[in-house]
Amino acid sequence: RVSNSAFSTYKTQTASQIAQKVDNGAFSAYQTTTADLIAQKVATKDFSAYQATTAKEISSKVESSDFKTYKTQTADMIASKVSKSDANNVNLIPYSSHFTTPLTGWTLMNWGATDRKLLVTTHTFYQNGTGALLYLNTAQNGTAAAGSNRFPLLPNTTYTFQFKAFASSNVVGANVYLLSRAYGSTSDYDTVHGLFKNLVTSPSQIDQYTVTFTTGANDNEGYIRVDNIGSNNSASSGLFFTELKLELGDTATPYVYGGQDSMIAQTSDDVLIKVSKDELIDEINLQAGNTLISSSGQLTLAADTIYFDTKKPVIIPSANITGTLTGKTINGSTINGTTFNAGDIISNSNNTANYYPMTITPDGAYKSTYFDSAVGLQSSVESGAISYKYRSMIGSGQYLAYDSVINGQGFESQSGYTSTKDTTFSNPETITGYVNVTPATGIYLYGPTQQINFAGRSDNIGSNGITMDAYGNVYAQTNSAWWRIGDVNGNQIINFGIDRGGSNVIQFNRELDIGNFQLNGHHTFTSADRGAIHFAKGGGGAADIYAGAVHYKSLVKSSLLSVKKDVQKADTSYWAQLVNSIDLATYQYKSDDNTSHIRLSSIVDDVNVTKQWQLPDVFISRDEDGKLSGVDDSVLLNATLATVQEQQKQIDQLNGHLLELEAKLNG
């Protein structure tokens, strides 16, 4: 397609180039030389005879009536092959279906979700699983977007867009945009046409979606961008789409693949002509000094041998070679092509996609591929990222799949599996774990297999460090002994014993503050806010304390009536009898030395079955397991108080009797 403005520019440039290459002087000399050569080779009488013969031959072969008939037939062919309905059915979007691997005509955007993928796949919803679909995948609450190749647009013109799509139920939604720009613009796009926003497609069938819109005054070219907005549950989500069509007018017509339909359309600036491959109209134009051979399909030069003039080499400014180009050396400052392959197709039964060892695809991706009976490996450089893919060729229902990507945002590596053997490196994956390292988020781990191993640096390296899992928990390795925290000078602040035997302790070499409770290295427990220190049981109540000598200013026993039940007045006589039945003994502890003083107390006989030391059971304290632990001094002290009260009663009675006796004696 050549517009009027573009053709005018081309004419001006061509004239300028001719003027630069051939000045008037050079052309005059060339003109004189040419005339002399013709005069030498062709005598005037010979040329006159040749001229007459040629005129007769042309006259005999093409009569005026024949030529008029040919013109009429040619016009009829154009009219019959190209109709107005054909013109309106053209699809402007290239590579709008029939997708192949490697993918051509579509690019995964280099922003959005870090796990974004654009794959070619199939699904039973579309053509019973035989037709190819594009598949935008992410497990994150972020966008995975793909853009088509650019195509020309007409400003201030009505267009109709349609496509078919479906999605997994956890896809938040889909956006579809036409992103346009003016001729000469260096921006990715100048104008955004929102064709569909937050579109929720069916998870159970493929549906067609259609919209009509009008371009702006500066919309000269554009491309389609399709977005998978993201996953709503952190699981893998997929948006599937195909059969994208953009056409002139406000009516959607049946889908056709871009570039294969027959049409003719005239605008204010240019004429667009396309002819189907089975409806070719060819021409050969001969003009003075020029020969034009034009074919709308295929031009074939058939001969045993075809030679090009080696003294005046053929200049081909642009050529598409669909077969094989064989030669030793290709020299040129620029080599443009669709696909570059290195080596032969990999000879392995797992290479179902016919990969070469190295391929450069039209979207700018460099791919290196390897297959054997056990694995498939592929590395690629594309869209500003380096990716590595590992696919196991051995499995039963689950085939290991590993992917790593290095891009401008950082590094990502993930592990998982595919449900079928993935020989195209494009099957949907179930992700079991991944690690991301980016300047924005640091190190991000997910999954039970993801961990950080600090291997140590001694002879048994790899077994005496620590391991940190995806939750941040720290675990010892086989031969680990300590996990330490120190200051900048290497002084140990905290030592955590992590040996398997449990002999290494946990050491704090600085004061330990827990809320208002402080523990320092000077044998001191401190209440920071000067409040009381409570020793409590987890289920409620006070905990027992085991200690040696206890030094205190006062001893307070909780005896609040509000916390007691079954309160009755004590029988002091009973308690006095119990106290008086206690056997007291003097002794020393086995741990005492010769300087220790003599001790006096009751004895809890935990040695003899038949107790040799009398101590009523009510005065004996037992631990939580019911074992004897010592004397309950709290009960014994109050029993002693009861004994004093009982003795005071007896003294009072004796005093009364004594007074009676004195009265009788004095009476």
mmCIF file of C-alpha atoms in Angstrom, residues 392-581:
data_model
loop_
_atom_site.group_PDB
_atom_site.id
_atom_site.type_symbol
_atom_site.label_atom_id
_atom_site.label_comp_id
_atom_site.label_asym_id
_atom_site.label_seq_id
_atom_site.Cartn_x
_atom_site.Cartn_y
_atom_site.Cartn_z
ATOM 1 C CA SER A 392 11.878 -33.360 32.815
ATOM 2 C CA MET A 393 10.987 -35.839 30.092
ATOM 3 C CA ILE A 394 10.424 -38.588 32.674
ATOM 4 C CA GLY A 395 7.390 -38.664 34.948
ATOM 5 C CA SER A 396 4.001 -40.137 35.675
ATOM 6 C CA GLY A 397 1.314 -37.473 35.936
ATOM 7 C CA GLN A 398 3.881 -34.932 37.143
ATOM 8 C CA TYR A 399 6.902 -33.764 35.161
ATOM 9 C CA LEU A 400 9.393 -31.533 36.963
ATOM 10 C CA ALA A 401 9.596 -27.985 35.605
ATOM 11 C CA TYR A 402 12.064 -25.301 36.674
ATOM 12 C CA ASP A 403 12.213 -21.719 35.367
ATOM 13 C CA SER A 404 14.681 -18.919 36.082
ATOM 14 C CA VAL A 405 14.579 -15.348 34.789
ATOM 15 C CA ILE A 406 17.047 -12.479 35.083
ATOM 16 C CA ASN A 407 15.723 -9.071 34.039
ATOM 17 C CA GLY A 408 15.979 -5.409 34.942
ATOM 18 C CA GLN A 409 13.892 -5.977 38.071
ATOM 19 C CA GLY A 410 16.050 -8.746 39.524
ATOM 20 C CA PHE A 411 16.156 -12.544 39.557
ATOM 21 C CA GLU A 412 13.323 -15.080 39.811
ATOM 22 C CA SER A 413 13.544 -18.859 40.002
ATOM 23 C CA GLN A 414 10.585 -21.179 40.436
ATOM 24 C CA SER A 415 9.983 -24.893 40.775
ATOM 25 C CA GLY A 416 6.894 -26.896 39.899
ATOM 26 C CA TYR A 417 5.569 -29.494 37.517
ATOM 27 C CA THR A 418 3.407 -29.984 34.441
ATOM 28 C CA SER A 419 0.687 -32.613 34.165
ATOM 29 C CA THR A 420 1.960 -33.758 30.752
ATOM 30 C CA LYS A 421 5.405 -33.913 29.186
ATOM 31 C CA ASP A 422 6.258 -30.338 28.176
ATOM 32 C CA THR A 423 8.261 -30.662 24.961
ATOM 33 C CA THR A 424 7.400 -27.104 23.840
ATOM 34 C CA PHE A 425 8.335 -25.341 27.092
ATOM 35 C CA SER A 426 4.847 -23.786 27.122
ATOM 36 C CA ASN A 427 2.508 -26.127 29.044
ATOM 37 C CA PRO A 428 0.704 -24.666 32.095
ATOM 38 C CA GLU A 429 2.703 -25.214 35.274
ATOM 39 C CA THR A 430 1.718 -25.888 38.870
ATOM 40 C CA ILE A 431 4.106 -23.793 40.962
ATOM 41 C CA THR A 432 5.403 -25.426 44.164
ATOM 42 C CA GLY A 433 7.915 -22.783 45.179
ATOM 43 C CA TYR A 434 9.876 -19.779 44.011
ATOM 44 C CA VAL A 435 12.537 -17.315 45.104
ATOM 45 C CA ASN A 436 12.648 -13.692 43.959
ATOM 46 C CA VAL A 437 15.601 -11.376 44.456
ATOM 47 C CA THR A 438 14.821 -7.762 43.536
ATOM 48 C CA PRO A 439 16.028 -4.338 44.704
ATOM 49 C CA ALA A 440 12.430 -3.476 45.588
ATOM 50 C CA THR A 441 11.497 -6.505 47.738
ATOM 51 C CA GLY A 442 14.866 -8.034 48.625
ATOM 52 C CA ILE A 443 14.853 -11.824 48.905
ATOM 53 C CA TYR A 444 11.351 -13.332 48.681
ATOM 54 C CA LEU A 445 10.860 -17.065 49.326
ATOM 55 C CA TYR A 446 7.718 -19.135 48.783
ATOM 56 C CA GLY A 447 7.091 -22.860 49.079
ATOM 57 C CA PRO A 448 8.231 -25.771 51.268
ATOM 58 C CA THR A 449 11.370 -26.391 49.214
ATOM 59 C CA GLN A 450 12.617 -22.807 49.333
ATOM 60 C CA GLN A 451 15.302 -22.064 51.932
ATOM 61 C CA ILE A 452 18.590 -20.265 52.480
ATOM 62 C CA ASN A 453 21.568 -22.425 53.471
ATOM 63 C CA PHE A 454 24.599 -20.908 55.197
ATOM 64 C CA ALA A 455 27.169 -23.624 54.640
ATOM 65 C CA GLY A 456 29.914 -22.680 57.119
ATOM 66 C CA ARG A 457 33.604 -22.466 56.301
ATOM 67 C CA SER A 458 35.418 -25.343 58.023
ATOM 68 C CA ASP A 459 36.539 -28.714 56.666
ATOM 69 C CA ASN A 460 33.026 -30.142 56.893
ATOM 70 C CA ILE A 461 31.558 -27.268 54.892
ATOM 71 C CA GLY A 462 27.884 -27.666 54.095
ATOM 72 C CA SER A 463 27.033 -29.449 57.333
ATOM 73 C CA ASN A 464 27.940 -27.051 60.146
ATOM 74 C CA GLY A 465 26.049 -23.882 59.183
ATOM 75 C CA ILE A 466 22.382 -23.004 59.538
ATOM 76 C CA THR A 467 19.323 -23.240 57.272
ATOM 77 C CA MET A 468 16.571 -20.605 57.076
ATOM 78 C CA ASP A 469 13.233 -21.732 55.626
ATOM 79 C CA ALA A 470 10.554 -19.727 53.803
ATOM 80 C CA TYR A 471 9.006 -18.675 57.137
ATOM 81 C CA GLY A 472 12.304 -17.263 58.426
ATOM 82 C CA ASN A 473 12.812 -20.121 60.903
ATOM 83 C CA VAL A 474 16.426 -21.068 61.635
ATOM 84 C CA TYR A 475 17.531 -24.722 61.793
ATOM 85 C CA ALA A 476 20.869 -26.317 62.594
ATOM 86 C CA GLN A 477 22.689 -28.499 60.108
ATOM 87 C CA THR A 478 24.130 -31.947 60.869
ATOM 88 C CA ASN A 479 27.324 -30.840 62.626
ATOM 89 C CA SER A 480 26.277 -27.372 63.778
ATOM 90 C CA ALA A 481 27.218 -26.328 67.322
ATOM 91 C CA TRP A 482 26.392 -22.643 67.745
ATOM 92 C CA TRP A 483 24.451 -19.847 66.149
ATOM 93 C CA ARG A 484 25.891 -16.564 67.358
ATOM 94 C CA ILE A 485 25.123 -12.849 67.308
ATOM 95 C CA GLY A 486 28.078 -10.522 67.783
ATOM 96 C CA ASP A 487 29.102 -6.891 67.495
ATOM 97 C CA VAL A 488 31.303 -5.273 64.867
ATOM 98 C CA ASN A 489 34.432 -6.172 66.862
ATOM 99 C CA GLY A 490 33.581 -9.847 67.000
ATOM 100 C CA ASN A 491 32.438 -9.809 70.628
ATOM 101 C CA GLN A 492 29.759 -12.405 71.280
ATOM 102 C CA ILE A 493 26.431 -10.951 72.363
ATOM 103 C CA ILE A 494 24.194 -14.046 72.178
ATOM 104 C CA ASN A 495 25.183 -17.676 71.658
ATOM 105 C CA PHE A 496 22.460 -20.154 70.745
ATOM 106 C CA GLY A 497 23.445 -23.755 71.275
ATOM 107 C CA ILE A 498 22.068 -25.729 68.313
ATOM 108 C CA ASP A 499 24.003 -29.000 68.589
ATOM 109 C CA ARG A 500 22.085 -32.260 68.262
ATOM 110 C CA GLY A 501 23.236 -33.480 71.687
ATOM 111 C CA GLY A 502 21.748 -30.491 73.479
ATOM 112 C CA SER A 503 24.894 -29.813 75.513
ATOM 113 C CA ASN A 504 25.447 -26.267 74.270
ATOM 114 C CA VAL A 505 23.386 -23.705 76.165
ATOM 115 C CA ILE A 506 21.878 -20.376 75.195
ATOM 116 C CA GLN A 507 24.047 -17.532 76.478
ATOM 117 C CA PHE A 508 23.149 -13.857 76.764
ATOM 118 C CA ASN A 509 26.186 -11.679 77.392
ATOM 119 C CA ARG A 510 24.209 -8.478 77.815
ATOM 120 C CA GLU A 511 21.314 -7.470 80.002
ATOM 121 C CA LEU A 512 18.111 -9.128 78.861
ATOM 122 C CA ASP A 513 15.024 -6.920 79.020
ATOM 123 C CA ILE A 514 11.619 -8.561 78.692
ATOM 124 C CA GLY A 515 9.006 -5.883 79.128
ATOM 125 C CA ASN A 516 9.540 -4.546 82.693
ATOM 126 C CA PHE A 517 11.607 -7.567 83.667
ATOM 127 C CA GLN A 518 15.399 -7.217 83.441
ATOM 128 C CA LEU A 519 18.045 -9.906 83.827
ATOM 129 C CA ASN A 520 21.680 -8.824 83.801
ATOM 130 C CA GLY A 521 25.047 -10.445 84.246
ATOM 131 C CA HIS A 522 25.399 -9.336 87.873
ATOM 132 C CA HIS A 523 23.049 -11.941 89.437
ATOM 133 C CA THR A 524 20.177 -9.452 89.481
ATOM 134 C CA PHE A 525 16.519 -9.700 88.516
ATOM 135 C CA THR A 526 15.136 -6.178 88.238
ATOM 136 C CA SER A 527 11.617 -4.839 87.964
ATOM 137 C CA ALA A 528 12.164 -1.883 85.640
ATOM 138 C CA ASP A 529 8.979 -0.069 86.673
ATOM 139 C CA ARG A 530 9.472 -1.022 90.352
ATOM 140 C CA GLY A 531 6.391 -3.192 90.310
ATOM 141 C CA ALA A 532 6.079 -6.594 91.962
ATOM 142 C CA ILE A 533 7.478 -9.716 90.327
ATOM 143 C CA HIS A 534 4.908 -12.503 90.052
ATOM 144 C CA PHE A 535 5.570 -16.201 89.531
ATOM 145 C CA ALA A 536 2.372 -17.588 88.061
ATOM 146 C CA LYS A 537 1.160 -20.877 86.652
ATOM 147 C CA GLY A 538 0.015 -21.036 83.067
ATOM 148 C CA GLY A 539 -3.454 -22.209 84.020
ATOM 149 C CA GLY A 540 -3.814 -19.641 86.778
ATOM 150 C CA GLY A 541 -2.594 -19.328 90.328
ATOM 151 C CA ALA A 542 0.882 -18.903 91.742
ATOM 152 C CA ALA A 543 3.781 -21.151 90.823
ATOM 153 C CA ASP A 544 6.023 -22.907 93.316
ATOM 154 C CA ILE A 545 9.539 -21.558 93.815
ATOM 155 C CA TYR A 546 12.474 -23.773 94.741
ATOM 156 C CA ALA A 547 15.475 -21.978 96.229
ATOM 157 C CA GLY A 548 18.225 -22.107 98.827
ATOM 158 C CA ALA A 549 18.448 -19.421 101.463
ATOM 159 C CA VAL A 550 15.927 -16.657 100.853
ATOM 160 C CA HIS A 551 16.758 -13.205 102.171
ATOM 161 C CA TYR A 552 13.817 -10.847 102.425
ATOM 162 C CA LYS A 553 12.615 -7.736 104.207
ATOM 163 C CA SER A 554 9.158 -9.110 104.830
ATOM 164 C CA LEU A 555 7.190 -12.234 104.022
ATOM 165 C CA VAL A 556 3.585 -11.702 103.017
ATOM 166 C CA LYS A 557 1.150 -14.548 102.563
ATOM 167 C CA SER A 558 -1.959 -13.987 100.535
ATOM 168 C CA SER A 559 -4.776 -14.644 103.010
ATOM 169 C CA LEU A 560 -7.596 -12.653 101.500
ATOM 170 C CA LEU A 561 -11.031 -13.921 102.397
ATOM 171 C CA SER A 562 -12.188 -13.083 98.869
ATOM 172 C CA VAL A 563 -10.063 -15.856 97.400
ATOM 173 C CA LYS A 564 -11.010 -18.546 99.930
ATOM 174 C CA LYS A 565 -13.882 -20.980 100.361
ATOM 175 C CA ASP A 566 -15.142 -23.374 103.115
ATOM 176 C CA VAL A 567 -13.770 -21.002 105.793
ATOM 177 C CA GLN A 568 -14.295 -22.405 109.349
ATOM 178 C CA LYS A 569 -12.888 -21.530 112.778
ATOM 179 C CA ALA A 570 -9.886 -23.738 113.515
ATOM 180 C CA ASP A 571 -9.754 -26.194 116.410
ATOM 181 C CA THR A 572 -6.581 -24.952 118.097
ATOM 182 C CA SER A 573 -6.479 -28.008 120.351
ATOM 183 C CA TYR A 574 -6.340 -30.316 117.319
ATOM 184 C CA TRP A 575 -3.578 -28.343 115.635
ATOM 185 C CA ALA A 576 -1.646 -28.095 118.898
ATOM 186 C CA GLN A 577 -1.719 -31.863 119.203
ATOM 187 C CA LEU A 578 -0.362 -32.195 115.651
ATOM 188 C CA VAL A 579 2.429 -29.751 116.346
ATOM 189 C CA ASN A 580 3.345 -31.485 119.578
ATOM 190 C CA SER A 581 3.530 -34.816 117.724
#
